[in-house]
């Protein structure tokens, strides 16, 4: 009977099993020779694996046990599952290994850092220096300029202490009342009524009167005088008079500004003239007496101004005006040459006189008796 699968009727060359098929095919024969000489080729190995897989499939259908694959027993579904499990295991192992390795690295780093910190001594914090207190800058108030008294104010303060002195000397052979009348100036040195003037003003004293700055005329009592210093002192019965303020005549210097106040000619009371200190320690002969230590000034001092004060710019009396030079027979006419008794020398005489007049036991350094 003809085989439907072999219509030619030729005997089939198909081997009975897989091993025979490798020999029947010429290509397989060549492969076998190559394999016996050199071992299975890569293609042969692939074919063998494919044959094994097919055999496994046939065995699975027949319920046979898993065949051997290069000494390993693998089932169809179980083999795939095993490969999958192995892959998952390797994947999980890699992840876990990475995590463990990273953790170990972190732990090692932390351990080294912890060991570093444990091995390093903690520095003791240095005390913060207390800042020095900063002085608070306080704005210094600008000092207000001290108001300086004007010249007018200074003169206004001293004028009430300046008086006009009139010595009406007794006249025997003249019918003119002006004959024997000597006019000069004076200054109140004590509020109890004591007035200083020049000796030559009250020399040969007759009736002595004083005209105060307010125009009041009062009779004056002659106390004493010293012709060698050309000083004299009078007293009036009026109390609480404005007394002068003495200045330091030892501190004056040439060129210093001064004022002279008096009654020139007896007709112009409280007249003021201005000048400077022209010289110091001048000597002058007056009525056969030489007076030294005088202050020279160019302030205008006229007849009638003798005995008035020489005042500095503070309103202090630094001298008593005493004499002027108008003309010299030897040297001709002179201008602006006047002299004053220094305040210190005047006080050395006046203060003891006032004390003695008040009953105090103070010697009076006068060279003559009153009326001389």
mmCIF file of N, CA and C in Angstrom, residues 159 162-164 181 183-185 211 213 260-273 302-305:
data_model
loop_
_atom_site.group_PDB
_atom_site.id
_atom_site.type_symbol
_atom_site.label_atom_id
_atom_site.label_comp_id
_atom_site.label_asym_id
_atom_site.label_seq_id
_atom_site.Cartn_x
_atom_site.Cartn_y
_atom_site.Cartn_z
ATOM 1 N N UNK A 159 30.271 158.984 86.790
ATOM 2 C CA UNK A 159 29.971 160.422 86.922
ATOM 3 C C UNK A 159 29.332 160.780 88.264
ATOM 4 N N UNK A 162 31.825 161.921 90.903
ATOM 5 C CA UNK A 162 32.709 163.057 90.635
ATOM 6 C C UNK A 162 32.000 164.356 91.052
ATOM 7 N N UNK A 163 32.749 165.213 91.774
ATOM 8 C CA UNK A 163 32.164 166.464 92.278
ATOM 9 C C UNK A 163 33.041 167.639 91.858
ATOM 10 N N UNK A 164 32.475 168.812 92.029
ATOM 11 C CA UNK A 164 33.216 170.067 91.824
ATOM 12 C C UNK A 164 33.553 170.647 93.190
ATOM 13 N N UNK A 181 39.139 182.774 94.540
ATOM 14 C CA UNK A 181 38.273 181.584 94.362
ATOM 15 C C UNK A 181 39.053 180.552 93.547
ATOM 16 N N UNK A 183 38.908 176.743 91.943
ATOM 17 C CA UNK A 183 37.967 175.694 91.528
ATOM 18 C C UNK A 183 38.758 174.465 91.082
ATOM 19 N N UNK A 184 38.323 173.355 91.542
ATOM 20 C CA UNK A 184 38.931 172.093 91.138
ATOM 21 C C UNK A 184 37.872 170.984 91.119
ATOM 22 N N UNK A 185 38.313 169.770 91.066
ATOM 23 C CA UNK A 185 37.407 168.613 91.035
ATOM 24 C C UNK A 185 37.761 167.688 92.195
ATOM 25 N N UNK A 211 29.998 170.799 95.009
ATOM 26 C CA UNK A 211 28.790 170.658 94.181
ATOM 27 C C UNK A 211 28.729 169.206 93.716
ATOM 28 N N UNK A 213 27.140 165.749 91.830
ATOM 29 C CA UNK A 213 26.783 165.525 90.430
ATOM 30 C C UNK A 213 25.331 165.864 90.141
ATOM 31 N N UNK A 260 39.352 160.831 81.446
ATOM 32 C CA UNK A 260 39.520 161.831 82.511
ATOM 33 C C UNK A 260 38.193 162.568 82.676
ATOM 34 N N UNK A 261 37.735 162.671 83.934
ATOM 35 C CA UNK A 261 36.451 163.316 84.219
ATOM 36 C C UNK A 261 36.695 164.428 85.245
ATOM 37 N N UNK A 262 36.112 165.591 85.024
ATOM 38 C CA UNK A 262 36.281 166.717 85.952
ATOM 39 C C UNK A 262 35.400 167.894 85.560
ATOM 40 N N UNK A 263 35.743 169.052 86.171
ATOM 41 C CA UNK A 263 34.986 170.289 85.927
ATOM 42 C C UNK A 263 35.936 171.357 85.389
ATOM 43 N N UNK A 264 36.253 171.298 84.104
ATOM 44 C CA UNK A 264 37.184 172.275 83.552
ATOM 45 C C UNK A 264 36.639 173.701 83.706
ATOM 46 N N UNK A 265 37.538 174.577 84.234
ATOM 47 C CA UNK A 265 37.240 175.980 84.483
ATOM 48 C C UNK A 265 36.144 176.171 85.518
ATOM 49 N N UNK A 266 35.681 175.097 86.100
ATOM 50 C CA UNK A 266 34.639 175.196 87.106
ATOM 51 C C UNK A 266 33.263 175.451 86.535
ATOM 52 N N UNK A 267 33.156 175.583 85.239
ATOM 53 C CA UNK A 267 31.878 175.925 84.612
ATOM 54 C C UNK A 267 31.268 174.752 83.830
ATOM 55 N N UNK A 268 32.012 173.669 83.663
ATOM 56 C CA UNK A 268 31.519 172.536 82.866
ATOM 57 C C UNK A 268 31.686 171.245 83.655
ATOM 58 N N UNK A 269 30.854 171.052 84.672
ATOM 59 C CA UNK A 269 30.997 169.860 85.531
ATOM 60 C C UNK A 269 30.734 168.574 84.751
ATOM 61 N N UNK A 270 31.317 167.539 85.263
ATOM 62 C CA UNK A 270 31.148 166.177 84.704
ATOM 63 C C UNK A 270 31.567 166.104 83.235
ATOM 64 N N UNK A 271 32.597 166.842 82.879
ATOM 65 C CA UNK A 271 33.119 166.762 81.510
ATOM 66 C C UNK A 271 34.015 165.527 81.376
ATOM 67 N N UNK A 272 33.944 164.882 80.241
ATOM 68 C CA UNK A 272 34.688 163.638 79.981
ATOM 69 C C UNK A 272 35.645 163.876 78.818
ATOM 70 N N UNK A 273 36.890 163.466 78.979
ATOM 71 C CA UNK A 273 37.861 163.483 77.879
ATOM 72 C C UNK A 273 38.484 162.093 77.764
ATOM 73 N N UNK A 302 42.033 170.147 81.851
ATOM 74 C CA UNK A 302 42.106 171.597 81.882
ATOM 75 C C UNK A 302 42.099 172.096 83.320
ATOM 76 N N UNK A 303 42.338 173.405 83.463
ATOM 77 C CA UNK A 303 42.263 174.023 84.772
ATOM 78 C C UNK A 303 40.856 173.816 85.328
ATOM 79 N N UNK A 304 40.769 173.334 86.534
ATOM 80 C CA UNK A 304 39.496 172.988 87.130
ATOM 81 C C UNK A 304 39.249 171.486 87.158
ATOM 82 N N UNK A 305 40.034 170.717 86.325
ATOM 83 C CA UNK A 305 39.885 169.255 86.314
ATOM 84 C C UNK A 305 40.783 168.576 87.331
#
